[in-house]
PDB file of C-alpha atoms in Angstrom:
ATOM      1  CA  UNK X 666      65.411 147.662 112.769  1.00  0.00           C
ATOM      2  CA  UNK X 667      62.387 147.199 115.197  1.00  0.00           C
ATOM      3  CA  UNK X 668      61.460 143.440 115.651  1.00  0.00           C
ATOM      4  CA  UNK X 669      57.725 143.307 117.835  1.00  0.00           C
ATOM      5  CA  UNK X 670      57.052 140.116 118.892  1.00  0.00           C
ATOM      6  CA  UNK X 671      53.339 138.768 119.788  1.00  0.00           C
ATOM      7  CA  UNK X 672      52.697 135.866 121.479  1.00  0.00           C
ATOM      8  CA  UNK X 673      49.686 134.956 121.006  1.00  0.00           C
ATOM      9  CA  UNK X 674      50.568 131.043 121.546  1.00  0.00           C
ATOM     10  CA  UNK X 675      48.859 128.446 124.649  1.00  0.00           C
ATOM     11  CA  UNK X 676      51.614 129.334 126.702  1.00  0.00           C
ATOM     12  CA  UNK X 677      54.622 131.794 128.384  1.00  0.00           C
ATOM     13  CA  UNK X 678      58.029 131.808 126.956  1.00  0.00           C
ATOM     14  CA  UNK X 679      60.750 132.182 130.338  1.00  0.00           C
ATOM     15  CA  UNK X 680      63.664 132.787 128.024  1.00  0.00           C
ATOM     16  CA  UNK X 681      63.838 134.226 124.825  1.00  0.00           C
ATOM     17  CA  UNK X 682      66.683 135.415 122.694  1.00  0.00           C
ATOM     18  CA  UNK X 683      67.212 137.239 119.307  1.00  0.00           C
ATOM     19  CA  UNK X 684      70.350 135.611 117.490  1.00  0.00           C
ATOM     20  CA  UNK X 685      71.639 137.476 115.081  1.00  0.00           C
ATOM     21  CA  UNK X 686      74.122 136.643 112.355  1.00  0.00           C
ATOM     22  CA  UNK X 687      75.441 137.360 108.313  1.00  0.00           C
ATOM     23  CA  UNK X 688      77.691 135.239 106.265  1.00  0.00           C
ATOM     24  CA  UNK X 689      81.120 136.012 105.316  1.00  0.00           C
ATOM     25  CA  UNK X 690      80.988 138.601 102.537  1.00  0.00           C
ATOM     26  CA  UNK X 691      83.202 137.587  99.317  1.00  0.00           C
ATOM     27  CA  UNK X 692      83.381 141.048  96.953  1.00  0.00           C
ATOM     28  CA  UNK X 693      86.178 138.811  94.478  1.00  0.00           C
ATOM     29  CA  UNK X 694      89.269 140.198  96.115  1.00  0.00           C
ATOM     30  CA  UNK X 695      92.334 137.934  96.716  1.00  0.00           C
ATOM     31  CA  UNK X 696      91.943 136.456  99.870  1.00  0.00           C
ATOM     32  CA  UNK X 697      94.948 138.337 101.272  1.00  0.00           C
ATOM     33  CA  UNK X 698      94.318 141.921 100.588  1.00  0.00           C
ATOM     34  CA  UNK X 699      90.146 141.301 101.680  1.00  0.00           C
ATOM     35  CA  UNK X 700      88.770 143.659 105.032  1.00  0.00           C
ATOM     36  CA  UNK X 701      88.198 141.948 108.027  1.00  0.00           C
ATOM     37  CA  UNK X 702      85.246 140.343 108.127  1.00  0.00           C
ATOM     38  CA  UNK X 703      84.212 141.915 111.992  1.00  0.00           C
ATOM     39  CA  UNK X 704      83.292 145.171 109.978  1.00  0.00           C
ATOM     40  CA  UNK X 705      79.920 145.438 111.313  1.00  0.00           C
ATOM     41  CA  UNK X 706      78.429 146.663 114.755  1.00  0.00           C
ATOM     42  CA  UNK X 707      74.961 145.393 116.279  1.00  0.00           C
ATOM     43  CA  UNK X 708      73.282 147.889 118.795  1.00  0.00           C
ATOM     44  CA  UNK X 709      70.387 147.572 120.932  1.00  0.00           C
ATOM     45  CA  UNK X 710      68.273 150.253 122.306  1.00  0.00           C
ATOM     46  CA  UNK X 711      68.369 150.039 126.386  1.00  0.00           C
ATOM     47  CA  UNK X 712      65.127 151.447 127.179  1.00  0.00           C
ATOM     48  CA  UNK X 713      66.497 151.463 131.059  1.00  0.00           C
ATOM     49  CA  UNK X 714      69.146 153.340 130.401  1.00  0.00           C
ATOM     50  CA  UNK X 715      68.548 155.621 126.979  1.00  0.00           C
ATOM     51  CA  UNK X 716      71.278 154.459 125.460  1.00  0.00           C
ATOM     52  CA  UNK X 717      72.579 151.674 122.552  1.00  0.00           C
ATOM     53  CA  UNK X 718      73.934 148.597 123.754  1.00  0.00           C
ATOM     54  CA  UNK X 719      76.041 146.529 121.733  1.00  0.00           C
ATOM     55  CA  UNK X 720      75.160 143.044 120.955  1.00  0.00           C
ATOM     56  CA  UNK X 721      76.258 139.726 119.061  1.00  0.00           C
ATOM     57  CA  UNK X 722      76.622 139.741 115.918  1.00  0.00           C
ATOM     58  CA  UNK X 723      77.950 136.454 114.673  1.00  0.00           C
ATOM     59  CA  UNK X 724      79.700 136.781 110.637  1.00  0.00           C
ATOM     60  CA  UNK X 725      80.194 133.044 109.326  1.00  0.00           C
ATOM     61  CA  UNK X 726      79.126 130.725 106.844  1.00  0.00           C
ATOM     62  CA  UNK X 727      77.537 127.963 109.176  1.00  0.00           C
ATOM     63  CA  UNK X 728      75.164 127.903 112.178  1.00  0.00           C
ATOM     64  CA  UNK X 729      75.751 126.696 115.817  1.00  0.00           C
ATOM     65  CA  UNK X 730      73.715 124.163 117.367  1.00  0.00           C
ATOM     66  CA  UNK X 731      70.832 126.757 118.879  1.00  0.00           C
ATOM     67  CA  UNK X 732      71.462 124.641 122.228  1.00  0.00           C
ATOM     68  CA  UNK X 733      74.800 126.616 122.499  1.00  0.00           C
ATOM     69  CA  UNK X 734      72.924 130.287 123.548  1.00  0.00           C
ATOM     70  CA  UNK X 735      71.834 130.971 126.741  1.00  0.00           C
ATOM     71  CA  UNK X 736      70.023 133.203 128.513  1.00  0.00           C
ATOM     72  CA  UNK X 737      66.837 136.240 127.206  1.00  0.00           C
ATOM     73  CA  UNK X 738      63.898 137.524 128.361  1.00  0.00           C
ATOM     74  CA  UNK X 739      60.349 136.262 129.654  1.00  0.00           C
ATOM     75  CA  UNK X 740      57.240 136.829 126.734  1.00  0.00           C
ATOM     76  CA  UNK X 741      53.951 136.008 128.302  1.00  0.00           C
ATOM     77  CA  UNK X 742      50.911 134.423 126.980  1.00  0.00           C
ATOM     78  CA  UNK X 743      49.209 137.278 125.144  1.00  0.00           C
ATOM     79  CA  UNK X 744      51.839 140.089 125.524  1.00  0.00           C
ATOM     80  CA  UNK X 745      53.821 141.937 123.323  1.00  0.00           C
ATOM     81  CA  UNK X 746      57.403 142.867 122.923  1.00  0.00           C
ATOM     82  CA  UNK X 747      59.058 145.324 120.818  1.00  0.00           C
ATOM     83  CA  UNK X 748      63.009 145.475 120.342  1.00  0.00           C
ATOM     84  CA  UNK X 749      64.956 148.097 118.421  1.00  0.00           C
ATOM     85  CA  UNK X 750      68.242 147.304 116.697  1.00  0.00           C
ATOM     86  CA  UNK X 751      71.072 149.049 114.572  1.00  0.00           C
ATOM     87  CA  UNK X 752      73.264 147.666 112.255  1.00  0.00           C
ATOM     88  CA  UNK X 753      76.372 149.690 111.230  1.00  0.00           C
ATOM     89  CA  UNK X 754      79.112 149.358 108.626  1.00  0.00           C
ATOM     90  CA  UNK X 755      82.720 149.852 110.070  1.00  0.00           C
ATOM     91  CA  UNK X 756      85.075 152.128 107.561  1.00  0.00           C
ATOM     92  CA  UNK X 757      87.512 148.853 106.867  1.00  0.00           C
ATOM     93  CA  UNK X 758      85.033 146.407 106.591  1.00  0.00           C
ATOM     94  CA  UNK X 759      83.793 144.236 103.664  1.00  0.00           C
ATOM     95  CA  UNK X 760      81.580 145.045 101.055  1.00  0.00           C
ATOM     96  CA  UNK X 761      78.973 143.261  99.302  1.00  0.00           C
ATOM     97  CA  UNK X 762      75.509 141.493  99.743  1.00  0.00           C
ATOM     98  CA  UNK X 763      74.133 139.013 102.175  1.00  0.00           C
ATOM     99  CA  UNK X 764      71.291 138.681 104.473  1.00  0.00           C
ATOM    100  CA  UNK X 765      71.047 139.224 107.916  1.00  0.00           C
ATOM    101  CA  UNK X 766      69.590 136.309 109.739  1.00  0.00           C
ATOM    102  CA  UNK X 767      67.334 136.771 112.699  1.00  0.00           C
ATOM    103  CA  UNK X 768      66.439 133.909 114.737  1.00  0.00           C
ATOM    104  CA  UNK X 769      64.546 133.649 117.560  1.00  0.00           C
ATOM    105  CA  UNK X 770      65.851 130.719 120.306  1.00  0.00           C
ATOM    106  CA  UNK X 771      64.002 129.767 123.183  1.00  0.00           C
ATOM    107  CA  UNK X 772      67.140 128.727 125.850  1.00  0.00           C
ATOM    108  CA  UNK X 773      64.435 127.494 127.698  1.00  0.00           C
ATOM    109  CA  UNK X 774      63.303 124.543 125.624  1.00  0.00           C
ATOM    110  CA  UNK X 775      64.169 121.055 126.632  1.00  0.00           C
ATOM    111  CA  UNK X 776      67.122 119.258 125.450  1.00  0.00           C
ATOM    112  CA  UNK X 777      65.887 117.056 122.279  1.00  0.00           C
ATOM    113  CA  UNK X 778      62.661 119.735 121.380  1.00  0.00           C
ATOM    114  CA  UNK X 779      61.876 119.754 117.946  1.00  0.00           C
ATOM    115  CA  UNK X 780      62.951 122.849 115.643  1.00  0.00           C
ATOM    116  CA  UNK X 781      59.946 124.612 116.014  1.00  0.00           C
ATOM    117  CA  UNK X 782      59.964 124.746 119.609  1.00  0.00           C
ATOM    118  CA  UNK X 783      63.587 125.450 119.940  1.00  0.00           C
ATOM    119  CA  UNK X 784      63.431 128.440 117.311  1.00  0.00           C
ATOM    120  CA  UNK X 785      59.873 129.518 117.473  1.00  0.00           C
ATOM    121  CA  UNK X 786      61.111 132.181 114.849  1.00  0.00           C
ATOM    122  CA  UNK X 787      63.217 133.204 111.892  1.00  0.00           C
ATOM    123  CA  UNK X 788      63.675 135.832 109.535  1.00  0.00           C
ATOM    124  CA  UNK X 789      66.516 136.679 107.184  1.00  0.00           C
ATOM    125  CA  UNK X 790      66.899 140.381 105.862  1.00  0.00           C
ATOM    126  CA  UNK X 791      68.370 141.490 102.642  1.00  0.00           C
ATOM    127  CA  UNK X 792      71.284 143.625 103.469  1.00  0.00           C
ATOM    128  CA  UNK X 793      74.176 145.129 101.094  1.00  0.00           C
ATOM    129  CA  UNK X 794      77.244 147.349 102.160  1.00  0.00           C
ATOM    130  CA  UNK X 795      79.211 149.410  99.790  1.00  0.00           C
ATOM    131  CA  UNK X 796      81.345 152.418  99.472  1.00  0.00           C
ATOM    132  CA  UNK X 797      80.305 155.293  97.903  1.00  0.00           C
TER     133      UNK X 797
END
């Protein structure tokens, strides 16, 4: 997945952060005998380095409070960003469908800021898993 992200709004971002994060996947299997639900890694590609990273993936059926992330990266006013991700299926993990939500949190906004300034972005992604 490659996210590029323009800003092309009045002013600079200091801290940025992709969030990512799918619900619990139910394929109608008795709760005891169902995969674990951590069957899935997130990668990022390091440009520094040349090599995947892993990051965050949260699985679960609510959302934090965005305050609860810290930290990302600087966008300035006009600039552009591109990040490449990879999402891969584990051999004993769940199966079904459910989208993979991308949101965009500024850490940086001020305690109280409205949605749109806190999560100047979302996206959600169809995504299905199965075994062949």
């Amino acid at each position: 997945m490659t996210f590029t992200l323009r800003n092309g709004n009045s002013r600079a971002y200091s801290h940025l952060r992709l969030v990512f994060q799918m619900e619990i996947l139910v394929d109608g299997t008795p709760a005891a005998e169902r995969p674990p639900h951590d069957g899935f890694t997130l990668e990022r590609w390091d440009r520094t380095t040349g090599t995947w990273r892993r990051e965050e993936l949260r699985i679960a059926n609510d959302t934090p409070p965005f305050s609860s992330y810290a930290g990302g990266f600087a966008l300035a006013r006009d600039t552009v960003r591109t990040e490449r991700y990879r999402l891969r299926a584990l051999d004993a993990g769940p199966t079904g469908s459910t989208p993979l939500m991308v949101n965009l949190i500024d850490t940086g906004a001020p305690e109280g800021a409205p949605l749109h300034r806190v999560r100047p972005a979302s996206f959600s992604i169809p995504h299905t898993t199965r075994r062949d």
